[in-house]
Every structure is written in C-alpha cells, then in structure tokens.
Amino acid sequence: MIIADNETAIDYLYYETVAKTVVKLIRQKSKEPLTIGLHGDWGAGKSSTLLMIESAFKGQTDTLCVRFNGWLFEGYDDAKAVLIETIVAALLKERSGIAKVADKAWDVLKAVNWMKAARTAGSLAFTMATGIPGPDLIQGIGSIAGKVISDPKAYLTGDVFNKVMDGAAEHFKEAAPSETTPQRMHAFREDFEELLERAKVDRLIVLIDDLDRCLPQTAIATLEAIRLFLFVPNAAFVIAADEGMIEYAVRNHFPDLPAAAGPTSYARNYLEKLIQVPFRMPALGASETLVYLTLLLYLASGVSDSSVEFKSLLEVARKALQRPWLGTGFDRDKIKARLGSIPSDLDAALQLAAEITPILTEGAHIKRFVNTMALRVEIASERGFQDDIKQSVLAKLMLAERFAPELFNAIARDASADGSKTISILERKVTSKGGKDADDDPMADWPNIEWVKRWAAITPPLNGIDLRPYVFVSRDRRTSAGIGVAGGPVEAMIERLATSTLGVTQVTKAEVAAPTPEDANRVFQGLVTKIDQTEDLGKRPPAAEGLARLCGDRPELREPLVAFLGRLPVSKIGGWVVSGWGVAVEGPQAQEFAELVGEWATQTSNKPLSVVASLQLNPKSKRK
C-alpha cells in the first residue's frame, strides 16, 4: 500500500510539541506583528506541523487561520497579489454578514490592482521589500494612470474579484500621480489594519507552505509580500520552508550580492531579518527513525491507521519518543504488553526497521523510501515474480542506491544467477577474508569505502543471491520516482553542474564553496552517477564539465575524482577523459593522474584513447 506523501493529522514523530510551542508564542504575542519560520528538509514534517497549528485555533471566532500554498499558483499570477487576495477572500468568507467588512475589503483589493499595474508596466520594477521606489516607478505611475482609467481590464489582469476590476479606474483617479510608493504602502497597511478591526479579528494567522518548492522568483515575491505585513498589528505568519532553498532563491534573485557579510551570508541575513522566530524541525535520530520507519512499514503492509492495533502501537511510539535519547520503550516486550500479541506484519516491520535504521538515519526521505519499496514489490507482484523478491534484500540494495550509487551501479553491472562479484569481494572484505583479493579489489579507491563496509555488514548477506530481479524493479531509478540524490540545494547544484558548459560557467566559486563537505560529496556522487548512466562514453558527458569545476574548487574531492576516472571502462571511454580537468587534478593528485594517463597510453583495448594519452604525455610528438 502506498502512503500519501502529504501532511497528516497523525503525529508519527511527536511533533505536536513543536506545534504547541508555536501556538503558545502566537497567543503570547497576539497584538504584535510576528513571523515564525518552521525550517527543515523536505519530508521533515513541516506541513503536518502547520496542520496541527491550524487545528489548535479551530472554533476561535476572534482568530482567523489562512492556509497559503504559493506552489499552487506557480506561473499563474503575481505571488504578492495572490497572497493578499487569498487573505482578503478568507476574511470575506468568514465575515460575509458584516457589510462594512466588504466595503473595506474593496479598498484593500484596489491597492492590489495598483500593485499589479505597476508590475505590468514592465520596466517599472516594483520592489515592496524596502518601499523605496525607483525614479521610473514614481514617474511611471502618473504616465500609466490615464491608460488604466481608459481601459482598466487591459492593465489590471488576473483579478479574482471582477467587481474590483471594474472599480479600479476610480482608485487610480483617487491616487494622485505624484503619490509615491511608500505612501501607497502606508495607505495599504492602514486599510488592512482597519479591515481586521471591522472584521473583529484579534489575530490573523497565515500559514505558508511549500515555499521551498517554488521557483526563486515566486519564493522571493511571497517573502516580499509578507514584509508588507511586518508592521501590521495582529498579523502572524508561519512560514514552512527549507531555509537552504530559500537562501538559494535569494542568491538567485540578487546575483550581484557578495558571498558573505561577516560570519554569515547575505542570503542568511535576508532570511533572519524577515523571520523573527526560527524553529528548526528536529532531525531524526536513530530512535525516531526506528519508530517512524516501523509505523510506515506497518501501514504499507495494509493495516489501517484507524485500526485499534495501529492506534495502540502509536501510543507506545509516542511514549518512547518523549525521551528518544534513551532508545527504550519501543521494543517487542513493550509492544506486546500493549497490543496483547504482535501481528506477523508488524513483526516483519520491526525486523526490517531494525536492520536498515542505522544507515537510513544518515539522511533519506523515509516516507518516499517506504513508498518506493512498496511500489517495486507491487511491480514484482503484477509481473508474477513476487516470490523472487524479499523486502529485506530490496531494502538493503535501495540503501546502496540512495547513499552509494557507484556501489549500486557496480552490482547492477555484474549481477548474475550466481550473485554479484562486487558483493562477493565486499563481503569477504568485511569478514576479514579478503586480503588475498586486494590486488583484484574494484573498490579499493572508492571515496566512501568505509560506508560501503558498514552497509555490507548489515543483514541480510547478499553473496550468492540472484540480484537480477531486484535490479529489474529498480529501473525507475533513472526517473523522478527513484530515490536519487538528496533533494533541495544539492539536487539544484547537481542539475546546474550537469547541464552544459554555459550552465557550469554561471555557477560562482562562492556557490561551489558553500555546501558542507557532506553535501559536496553528494553533489560529487550525483555527477558521477550521471556520467555512469551516460550511454555513449566516447563523447565527453555534460556532467564531466561540472565535475571538473567542482573538484577544482573543492580540493578534498580531487582524490575521489582520480579514483573515479580510473574505474571508467577503458574500452568505452573517449579521449576526452585525458584532458579538460585543469586544477581538478593538480596538487597531490597530479602524480596519480599522470600515472593513470600513462596506463591509458600503454593499454591496447582502446587504440584512440592510447594515442590521445600518449600525446598528452609527450606533447612534442604532436608537433612532429
């Protein structure tokens, strides 16, 4: 059974405590403008926490909660205007019986039209972030006023309220051409404050979700709209977003900003000035991952989340998560004492979760992992070879696919009815019986060999197992349905470095230097995977340009780069592999790369490569 990958009212991870803390803060600061950030990676539980916050205010007539998802309006309208219109529409819906609310709402929406007109003017770049107009905007409002008055609908497009569209001309008549942008923004805030007062709303709470899924310009436009309300009493915004993606949007929107201002980046400063109170969703530790994974695996087996058994299991989980650092309270004895017995599906879920939790804790979208595994099992069932698939084996291979794509690719290449040579060598290595195979070890130079050894040590062992059915059902790994490389900024960096030479040149040195060593290694692995998946290695893959750029600016990745080049199939690669690496192979790796070029020059399975490598070693022969 596939588990819906969206917000849920079921608190799997005891994040109710975060929601309650946010609710308490909003109530304490009920009369003040407030912006709260819920930060965390994709799948960290931000949307579910927003749902809990909304539920806490249900039934309170003096409080209005508005949900806004900018991703839904991507590409359809100005995000600033849509956010304001959404808020006003919610006020009109909740206070439809109060005539004076509707009257003031029209005034606010006319201001929205004014914003749209300024935006439509093209060169009249309208920035609400500072409220400081450019000279062209001040003059432009006067010049377009006449056109708007003569034909409002030609300029004020995309409005949700036709009545306001028809009355927009009057608004522009009232607004003197000499009126500046700060004056209009001040008037907007006054109109909005009066609207809340007429609507008898003591606290407006706007819950903004999926901002990190929006394109940079949409994310920035939404944030700029929020800044309009920073001085409006009784208005609180809760913004759920991965701060890394928002920082990326800021850098993209303001490309000329310096990389940093003191100890923090300008992009980080922008975010911190906008968000007054940041909350970081707790990262999943081993205990949380074990509990969450067990619950999801049990649901995936077909049990209902409304069943007595699942609700009882959830009670055990919540009690264990009160003090997750103890690592106790969620074991078979506690579960059996609460449920009376352990169903077979739950027993299997507990066993599988215990096996893969130590590695899955290192960073994966757990719900997506479980869904992908369930989907692959279902594919095997539909094709009639479900008996050839064991969940524990599939889960272990999916860990390799997620965290060590070079390992998964090696297994996929040599999988046979008798097993995998790569697995055989690796499992002998971890059992201390592989010393004699050291010269024949294809993994000796792998950059993450220690992780691979830990992976090989978890159960079940895979030596001698026919892994071809598992490789077959994993073919979706080349599409968006696969696990792939980590999402968010890492994924974005991989795509920018893997598209074209032009795309690579647009990535600044500061952007390459910004990721943590762990994220930089993920970018490296993502580019390596793209090269491995290239059908024709006779031509230089686009990702090779990005790999050279990455390793040139990240010296710690130069050794893994040379190791990767050394394991490419000699018979299939073209002469591109010899040159074009620049500083990426300088320093301590210069001699290693020179030795590798020497090996290419003397090999006999690929004559064109041998010629190019020889010319690289002896440039004088080229002149002859």
Coordinates of C-alpha atoms in Angstrom, one line a residue, residues 59-581:
G59 CA -13.5 27.3 16.7
Q60 CA -12.0 30.5 18.0
T61 CA -14.2 33.3 16.5
D62 CA -11.7 36.1 17.1
T63 CA -8.9 34.3 15.3
L64 CA -8.6 33.6 11.6
C65 CA -6.2 31.0 10.1
V66 CA -5.5 31.2 6.4
R67 CA -3.6 28.5 4.5
F68 CA -1.5 29.6 1.6
N69 CA 0.5 27.5 -0.8
G70 CA 2.4 29.5 -3.3
W71 CA 3.3 26.4 -5.3
L72 CA -0.3 26.1 -6.4
F73 CA -0.2 29.5 -8.1
E74 CA 3.2 29.0 -9.7
G75 CA 3.3 30.8 -13.1
Y76 CA -0.4 31.9 -12.9
D77 CA -0.2 35.3 -11.2
D78 CA 1.9 37.7 -9.2
A79 CA 2.6 35.9 -5.9
K80 CA 2.4 39.1 -3.9
A81 CA -1.1 39.9 -5.2
V82 CA -2.3 36.3 -4.8
L83 CA -1.2 36.1 -1.2
I84 CA -3.1 39.3 -0.3
E85 CA -6.2 38.3 -2.3
T86 CA -6.2 34.9 -0.5
I87 CA -6.1 36.6 2.9
V88 CA -8.9 39.1 1.9
A89 CA -11.0 36.3 0.4
A90 CA -10.8 34.3 3.7
L91 CA -11.9 37.4 5.6
L92 CA -14.8 37.9 3.3
K93 CA -15.9 34.3 3.6
E94 CA -15.7 34.2 7.4
R95 CA -17.3 37.7 7.9
S96 CA -19.7 37.7 4.9
G97 CA -22.5 39.1 7.1
I98 CA -20.7 42.3 8.0
A99 CA -21.3 44.9 5.3
K100 CA -18.6 47.3 6.4
V101 CA -16.0 44.4 6.1
A102 CA -16.8 44.0 2.4
D103 CA -16.5 47.8 1.8
K104 CA -13.1 48.0 3.3
A105 CA -12.0 44.8 1.5
W106 CA -12.6 46.5 -1.8
D107 CA -10.2 49.3 -0.7
V108 CA -7.5 46.7 0.1
L109 CA -8.1 44.9 -3.2
K110 CA -7.9 48.1 -5.2
A111 CA -4.4 48.5 -3.8
V112 CA -3.7 45.0 -5.1
N113 CA -4.7 46.2 -8.5
W114 CA -2.4 49.2 -8.2
M115 CA 0.5 46.7 -7.4
K116 CA -0.4 44.6 -10.5
A117 CA -0.5 47.7 -12.7
A118 CA 2.9 48.7 -11.6
R119 CA 4.2 45.2 -12.2
T120 CA 2.6 45.0 -15.6
A121 CA 4.4 48.2 -16.7
G122 CA 7.5 46.1 -17.4
S123 CA 10.4 48.4 -16.8
L124 CA 8.7 49.7 -13.7
A125 CA 10.3 47.1 -11.4
F126 CA 8.3 47.1 -8.2
T127 CA 10.0 46.1 -5.0
M128 CA 7.8 46.0 -1.9
A129 CA 10.7 44.8 0.2
T130 CA 12.0 48.2 1.0
G131 CA 9.2 50.5 0.0
I132 CA 11.7 52.8 -1.8
P133 CA 10.6 53.5 -5.4
G134 CA 12.9 54.0 -8.3
P135 CA 12.5 57.2 -10.3
D136 CA 11.0 55.4 -13.2
L137 CA 8.3 54.0 -10.9
I138 CA 7.3 57.3 -9.5
Q139 CA 7.0 58.8 -13.0
G140 CA 5.5 55.7 -14.4
I141 CA 2.5 55.6 -12.2
G142 CA 1.5 59.0 -13.5
S143 CA 2.0 58.0 -17.1
I144 CA 0.1 54.8 -16.9
A145 CA -2.8 56.2 -14.8
G146 CA -4.5 57.6 -17.9
K147 CA -4.3 54.3 -19.8
V148 CA -5.6 52.3 -16.8
I149 CA -8.5 54.7 -16.4
S150 CA -9.4 54.4 -20.1
D151 CA -9.2 50.6 -20.3
P152 CA -8.8 49.0 -16.8
K153 CA -9.1 45.4 -17.9
A154 CA -6.3 45.8 -20.4
Y155 CA -3.9 46.5 -17.5
L156 CA -5.4 45.0 -14.3
T157 CA -5.4 41.4 -15.3
G158 CA -5.8 38.2 -13.3
D159 CA -8.0 39.5 -10.6
V160 CA -10.2 37.2 -8.6
F161 CA -12.7 39.9 -7.9
N162 CA -14.4 41.3 -11.1
K163 CA -16.1 44.0 -9.1
V164 CA -12.7 45.3 -8.1
M165 CA -11.5 45.1 -11.7
D166 CA -14.4 47.3 -12.8
G167 CA -13.8 49.8 -10.0
A168 CA -10.0 50.0 -10.4
A169 CA -10.1 53.1 -12.5
E170 CA -11.7 55.1 -9.7
H171 CA -8.9 54.0 -7.4
F172 CA -6.3 55.4 -9.8
K173 CA -8.3 58.6 -10.1
E174 CA -8.1 59.0 -6.3
A175 CA -4.4 58.2 -6.3
A176 CA -2.6 61.4 -7.4
P177 CA 0.2 60.8 -10.0
S178 CA 2.6 62.4 -7.6
E179 CA 1.9 59.8 -4.9
T180 CA 4.9 57.7 -4.1
T181 CA 5.3 54.0 -3.5
P182 CA 6.0 54.4 0.3
Q183 CA 2.8 56.5 0.6
R184 CA 0.8 53.8 -1.2
M185 CA 2.3 51.1 1.0
H186 CA 1.5 53.1 4.1
A187 CA -2.1 53.5 2.9
F188 CA -2.4 49.8 2.3
R189 CA -1.3 48.9 5.8
E190 CA -3.8 51.4 7.3
D191 CA -6.6 49.9 5.1
F192 CA -5.6 46.4 6.1
E193 CA -5.5 47.2 9.8
E194 CA -9.0 48.8 9.6
L195 CA -10.2 45.7 7.7
L196 CA -9.1 43.4 10.6
E197 CA -10.7 45.8 13.1
R198 CA -14.0 45.8 11.2
A199 CA -13.9 42.0 10.8
K200 CA -13.4 41.7 14.6
V201 CA -10.3 39.6 14.1
D202 CA -7.9 39.9 17.1
R203 CA -5.4 37.6 15.4
L204 CA -4.8 36.8 11.8
I205 CA -2.6 33.7 11.3
V206 CA -1.3 33.0 7.8
L207 CA 0.3 29.5 7.3
I208 CA 2.5 29.5 4.3
D209 CA 3.6 26.1 3.0
D210 CA 5.7 24.6 0.2
L211 CA 7.6 27.9 -0.3
D212 CA 10.8 25.8 -0.9
R213 CA 9.1 24.1 -3.8
C214 CA 8.5 27.4 -5.7
L215 CA 10.8 28.9 -8.3
P216 CA 13.1 31.5 -6.8
Q217 CA 11.2 34.5 -8.2
T218 CA 7.9 33.1 -6.7
A219 CA 9.5 32.5 -3.3
I220 CA 11.0 36.0 -3.2
A221 CA 7.8 37.6 -4.3
T222 CA 5.9 35.8 -1.5
L223 CA 8.5 36.9 1.1
E224 CA 8.3 40.5 -0.1
A225 CA 4.5 40.3 0.3
I226 CA 5.0 39.1 3.8
R227 CA 7.2 42.1 4.5
L228 CA 4.2 44.3 3.8
F229 CA 2.6 43.0 7.0
L230 CA 5.6 43.3 9.3
F231 CA 4.2 46.5 10.7
V232 CA 0.6 45.4 10.8
P233 CA -0.6 44.6 14.4
N234 CA -2.4 41.3 15.0
A235 CA -0.9 39.6 11.9
A236 CA 1.2 36.4 12.3
F237 CA 2.9 34.5 9.5
V238 CA 4.2 30.9 10.0
I239 CA 6.5 30.0 7.1
A240 CA 7.4 26.4 6.5
A241 CA 10.4 26.0 4.2
D242 CA 13.8 24.5 3.9
E243 CA 16.0 27.5 4.6
G244 CA 18.7 26.2 2.3
M245 CA 16.3 26.5 -0.6
I246 CA 15.2 30.0 0.4
E247 CA 18.8 31.1 0.6
Y248 CA 19.3 29.7 -2.9
A249 CA 16.3 31.7 -4.1
V250 CA 17.8 34.9 -2.5
R251 CA 21.2 34.3 -4.2
N252 CA 19.4 33.6 -7.5
H253 CA 17.3 36.8 -7.2
F254 CA 20.2 39.0 -6.1
P255 CA 23.1 37.5 -8.1
D256 CA 25.4 40.5 -7.5
L257 CA 25.3 40.2 -3.8
P258 CA 28.7 39.4 -2.2
A259 CA 29.0 35.9 -0.8
A260 CA 29.1 36.9 2.8
A261 CA 28.8 39.7 5.3
G262 CA 30.9 38.8 8.3
P263 CA 30.3 35.3 9.7
T264 CA 27.1 34.8 7.8
S265 CA 26.0 35.1 4.1
Y266 CA 23.8 37.9 2.8
A267 CA 21.2 35.3 1.9
R268 CA 21.1 34.1 5.5
N269 CA 20.9 37.7 6.8
Y270 CA 17.9 38.4 4.5
L271 CA 16.1 35.4 5.9
E272 CA 16.9 36.2 9.5
K273 CA 15.7 39.8 9.2
L274 CA 12.4 38.6 7.7
I275 CA 11.8 35.7 10.2
Q276 CA 11.8 36.9 13.8
V277 CA 11.5 33.4 15.4
P278 CA 13.0 30.4 13.7
F279 CA 12.1 26.9 14.6
R280 CA 14.2 24.0 13.3
M281 CA 12.3 20.8 12.9
P282 CA 14.3 18.2 14.9
A283 CA 16.5 16.0 12.8
L284 CA 15.6 12.3 13.1
G285 CA 17.9 10.3 15.3
A286 CA 18.2 6.5 15.5
S287 CA 15.3 6.1 17.8
E288 CA 12.9 8.4 15.8
T289 CA 13.9 6.7 12.6
L290 CA 13.3 3.3 14.0
V291 CA 9.8 4.3 15.3
Y292 CA 8.8 6.2 12.2
L293 CA 10.1 3.5 9.8
T294 CA 8.3 0.8 11.7
L295 CA 5.0 2.7 11.7
L296 CA 5.2 3.4 7.9
L297 CA 6.2 -0.2 7.1
Y298 CA 3.3 -1.5 9.1
L299 CA 0.9 0.9 7.3
A300 CA 2.4 -0.2 3.9
S301 CA 1.6 -3.8 4.8
G302 CA -2.1 -2.8 4.5
V303 CA -3.2 -2.1 8.1
S304 CA -5.5 0.9 8.5
D305 CA -4.3 3.9 10.5
S306 CA -7.7 3.9 12.2
S307 CA -7.4 0.3 13.4
V308 CA -7.2 -0.4 17.1
E309 CA -3.9 -2.2 16.6
F310 CA -2.3 0.8 14.9
K311 CA -3.6 3.3 17.4
S312 CA -2.3 1.2 20.3
L313 CA 1.1 1.0 18.5
L314 CA 1.1 4.7 18.1
E315 CA 0.6 5.2 21.8
V316 CA 3.7 3.0 22.5
A317 CA 5.6 5.1 19.9
R318 CA 4.6 8.4 21.4
K319 CA 5.6 7.3 24.9
A320 CA 9.0 6.1 23.6
L321 CA 9.6 9.4 21.8
Q322 CA 9.1 11.5 24.9
R323 CA 12.7 10.7 25.7
P324 CA 14.2 9.4 22.4
W325 CA 17.8 9.7 23.6
L326 CA 17.2 6.7 26.0
G327 CA 16.5 4.5 23.0
T328 CA 14.0 2.4 25.0
G329 CA 10.3 1.9 25.2
F330 CA 9.7 0.7 21.6
D331 CA 10.6 -2.9 21.7
R332 CA 8.7 -6.2 21.3
D333 CA 8.1 -6.5 25.0
K334 CA 6.5 -3.1 25.4
I335 CA 4.5 -3.5 22.2
K336 CA 3.3 -7.0 23.1
A337 CA 2.3 -5.7 26.6
R338 CA 0.1 -3.0 24.9
L339 CA -1.3 -5.0 22.0
G340 CA -1.5 -8.4 23.6
S341 CA 0.3 -10.0 20.7
I342 CA 2.4 -8.9 17.8
P343 CA 0.8 -9.4 14.3
S344 CA 3.1 -11.0 11.7
D345 CA 3.1 -7.9 9.5
L346 CA 4.2 -5.8 12.5
D347 CA 6.9 -8.3 13.4
A348 CA 8.3 -8.2 9.9
A349 CA 8.2 -4.4 10.0
L350 CA 10.1 -4.3 13.3
Q351 CA 12.7 -6.7 12.0
L352 CA 13.3 -4.8 8.8
A353 CA 13.3 -1.4 10.5
A354 CA 15.9 -2.6 13.0
E355 CA 18.2 -3.8 10.1
I356 CA 18.2 -0.7 8.0
T357 CA 17.7 2.1 10.6
P358 CA 21.4 2.6 11.4
I359 CA 22.1 3.7 7.8
L360 CA 18.8 5.2 6.9
T361 CA 19.2 7.6 9.8
E362 CA 22.0 9.3 7.9
G363 CA 19.6 11.2 5.7
A364 CA 16.8 10.0 3.4
H365 CA 13.1 10.8 2.9
I366 CA 11.8 7.9 4.8
K367 CA 8.2 8.0 3.6
R368 CA 9.5 8.1 0.0
F369 CA 11.8 5.3 0.7
V370 CA 9.0 3.1 2.0
N371 CA 6.7 4.1 -0.9
T372 CA 9.3 3.3 -3.5
M373 CA 10.0 -0.1 -1.9
A374 CA 6.2 -0.8 -1.8
L375 CA 5.8 0.2 -5.4
R376 CA 8.7 -2.1 -6.5
V377 CA 7.2 -5.0 -4.6
E378 CA 3.9 -4.3 -6.2
I379 CA 5.5 -4.3 -9.7
A380 CA 7.1 -7.6 -9.0
S381 CA 3.7 -9.0 -7.9
E382 CA 2.0 -7.7 -11.0
R383 CA 4.6 -9.3 -13.2
G384 CA 4.4 -12.6 -11.4
F385 CA 7.8 -12.8 -9.8
Q386 CA 7.0 -11.6 -6.2
D387 CA 8.4 -14.8 -4.8
D388 CA 11.8 -13.7 -6.2
I389 CA 11.8 -10.5 -4.1
K390 CA 12.5 -10.3 -0.4
Q391 CA 11.8 -7.0 1.3
S392 CA 15.0 -7.2 3.4
V393 CA 17.2 -7.7 0.3
L394 CA 15.4 -5.0 -1.6
A395 CA 15.7 -2.5 1.2
K396 CA 19.4 -3.2 1.6
L397 CA 20.0 -2.6 -2.1
M398 CA 17.9 0.6 -2.0
L399 CA 20.2 1.9 0.7
A400 CA 23.2 1.4 -1.7
E401 CA 21.2 3.1 -4.4
R402 CA 20.5 6.1 -2.2
F403 CA 23.8 6.5 -0.4
A404 CA 26.4 4.9 -2.7
P405 CA 25.3 5.0 -6.3
E406 CA 28.7 3.7 -7.5
L407 CA 28.2 0.6 -5.5
F408 CA 24.7 0.0 -6.8
N409 CA 25.9 0.6 -10.4
A410 CA 28.7 -1.9 -9.9
I411 CA 26.2 -4.5 -8.5
A412 CA 23.8 -3.8 -11.3
R413 CA 26.5 -4.3 -13.9
D414 CA 27.8 -7.7 -12.7
A415 CA 24.5 -9.2 -11.2
S416 CA 24.0 -12.8 -12.4
A417 CA 22.3 -16.0 -11.4
D418 CA 25.3 -16.8 -9.2
G419 CA 25.3 -13.5 -7.5
S420 CA 27.5 -10.4 -7.8
K421 CA 31.3 -10.4 -7.9
T422 CA 31.2 -7.0 -6.3
I423 CA 29.2 -8.3 -3.4
S424 CA 31.4 -11.4 -3.1
I425 CA 34.6 -9.3 -2.8
L426 CA 33.0 -6.8 -0.4
E427 CA 31.5 -9.4 2.0
R428 CA 34.9 -11.2 2.1
K429 CA 36.5 -7.9 2.9
V430 CA 34.2 -7.2 5.9
T431 CA 34.7 -10.7 7.2
S432 CA 38.5 -10.2 7.1
K433 CA 38.9 -12.9 4.5
G434 CA 39.6 -10.6 1.6
G435 CA 43.4 -9.9 2.0
K436 CA 44.4 -12.1 -0.9
D437 CA 42.0 -10.3 -3.2
A438 CA 43.5 -6.8 -2.5
D439 CA 45.1 -6.6 -6.0
D440 CA 41.7 -7.5 -7.6
D441 CA 39.6 -5.2 -5.4
P442 CA 37.5 -2.9 -7.6
M443 CA 36.6 -0.8 -4.6
A444 CA 40.0 0.0 -3.2
D445 CA 39.9 3.6 -4.3
W446 CA 36.2 4.3 -3.7
P447 CA 35.8 7.6 -1.7
N448 CA 33.2 6.2 0.7
I449 CA 34.6 2.7 1.1
E450 CA 34.1 2.8 4.9
W451 CA 30.3 3.5 4.5
V452 CA 30.2 0.6 1.9
K453 CA 31.8 -1.7 4.5
R454 CA 29.2 -0.8 7.1
W455 CA 26.5 -1.4 4.5
A456 CA 27.9 -4.8 3.7
A457 CA 27.9 -5.8 7.4
I458 CA 24.1 -5.3 7.9
T459 CA 21.8 -8.3 7.4
P460 CA 21.0 -10.0 5.2
P461 CA 24.2 -11.0 3.4
L462 CA 23.8 -10.9 -0.3
N463 CA 26.6 -13.1 -1.6
G464 CA 25.3 -15.8 -3.9
I465 CA 21.8 -14.3 -4.3
D466 CA 20.5 -13.7 -7.8
L467 CA 20.0 -9.9 -7.7
R468 CA 18.8 -9.5 -11.2
P469 CA 15.1 -9.3 -10.2
Y470 CA 16.0 -6.5 -7.8
V471 CA 17.9 -4.6 -10.4
F472 CA 15.0 -5.0 -12.8
V473 CA 12.4 -3.5 -10.5
S474 CA 14.9 -0.7 -9.7
R475 CA 15.0 0.6 -13.3
D476 CA 12.9 3.5 -12.2
R477 CA 16.0 5.0 -10.5
R478 CA 16.7 6.9 -13.7
T479 CA 13.4 8.7 -13.3
S480 CA 11.9 11.1 -10.7
A481 CA 10.3 8.1 -9.0
G482 CA 13.6 6.8 -7.9
I483 CA 15.4 7.7 -4.7
G484 CA 18.1 9.6 -6.5
V485 CA 20.4 12.0 -4.9
A486 CA 19.5 14.3 -2.0
G487 CA 16.9 16.9 -2.9
G488 CA 16.9 20.6 -2.3
P489 CA 20.0 22.7 -2.8
V490 CA 22.1 19.6 -3.5
E491 CA 19.8 18.5 -6.3
A492 CA 19.8 22.0 -7.7
M493 CA 23.6 22.2 -7.7
I494 CA 23.9 18.8 -9.5
E495 CA 21.5 20.0 -12.2
R496 CA 23.3 23.2 -12.7
L497 CA 26.7 21.5 -13.0
A498 CA 25.4 18.7 -15.2
T499 CA 23.5 20.6 -17.9
S500 CA 26.0 22.4 -20.2
T501 CA 29.3 24.3 -20.3
L502 CA 27.4 27.5 -20.2
G503 CA 25.5 26.4 -17.1
V504 CA 28.7 25.5 -15.4
T505 CA 30.3 28.9 -16.0
Q506 CA 27.3 30.5 -14.3
V507 CA 28.0 28.8 -11.1
T508 CA 30.1 31.1 -8.9
K509 CA 33.1 30.0 -6.9
A510 CA 31.3 31.0 -3.7
E511 CA 28.4 28.7 -4.6
V512 CA 30.7 25.8 -5.1
A513 CA 32.5 26.5 -1.8
A514 CA 29.2 27.0 0.2
P515 CA 28.0 23.3 0.7
T516 CA 29.2 21.3 3.7
P517 CA 31.7 18.6 3.0
E518 CA 28.9 16.0 3.2
D519 CA 26.7 17.9 0.7
A520 CA 29.7 18.5 -1.6
N521 CA 30.3 14.7 -1.6
R522 CA 26.6 14.2 -2.5
V523 CA 27.0 16.6 -5.4
F524 CA 30.1 14.7 -6.5
Q525 CA 28.2 11.4 -6.3
G526 CA 25.3 12.9 -8.2
L527 CA 27.6 14.0 -11.1
V528 CA 29.4 10.6 -11.1
T529 CA 26.1 8.8 -11.3
K530 CA 25.1 10.9 -14.3
I531 CA 28.3 10.0 -16.1
D532 CA 27.9 6.3 -15.2
Q533 CA 24.4 6.5 -16.7
T534 CA 25.7 8.0 -20.0
E535 CA 25.1 5.6 -22.9
D536 CA 28.0 6.8 -25.0
L537 CA 31.2 7.5 -23.1
G538 CA 33.0 8.1 -26.3
K539 CA 31.9 11.7 -26.1
R540 CA 32.5 14.0 -23.1
P541 CA 29.4 13.9 -20.9
P542 CA 28.0 17.3 -19.9
A543 CA 28.4 16.3 -16.2
A544 CA 32.2 16.0 -16.7
E545 CA 32.5 19.8 -17.1
G546 CA 30.7 20.2 -13.8
L547 CA 32.8 17.6 -12.1
A548 CA 36.0 19.3 -13.2
R549 CA 34.6 22.6 -11.8
L550 CA 33.5 21.1 -8.5
C551 CA 36.8 19.3 -7.8
G552 CA 38.8 22.3 -9.0
D553 CA 37.2 24.4 -6.2
R554 CA 37.0 21.6 -3.7
P555 CA 40.4 20.0 -3.2
E556 CA 39.1 17.3 -0.9
L557 CA 37.3 15.8 -3.9
R558 CA 40.3 15.5 -6.2
E559 CA 41.4 12.1 -4.9
P560 CA 37.9 10.6 -5.4
L561 CA 37.9 12.2 -8.9
V562 CA 41.1 10.4 -10.0
A563 CA 39.8 7.2 -8.5
F564 CA 36.6 7.6 -10.4
L565 CA 38.4 8.2 -13.7
G566 CA 40.5 5.1 -13.0
R567 CA 37.5 2.9 -12.8
L568 CA 35.8 4.0 -16.0
P569 CA 35.6 1.2 -18.6
V570 CA 38.8 1.7 -20.7
S571 CA 37.3 0.1 -23.8
K572 CA 34.3 2.5 -23.9
I573 CA 35.8 5.9 -23.0
G574 CA 36.9 8.5 -25.5
G575 CA 40.0 10.7 -25.4
W576 CA 38.1 13.4 -23.5
V577 CA 39.0 11.7 -20.3
V578 CA 42.7 12.7 -20.7
S579 CA 42.3 16.4 -20.7
G580 CA 40.0 19.2 -19.6
W581 CA 40.4 18.7 -15.9

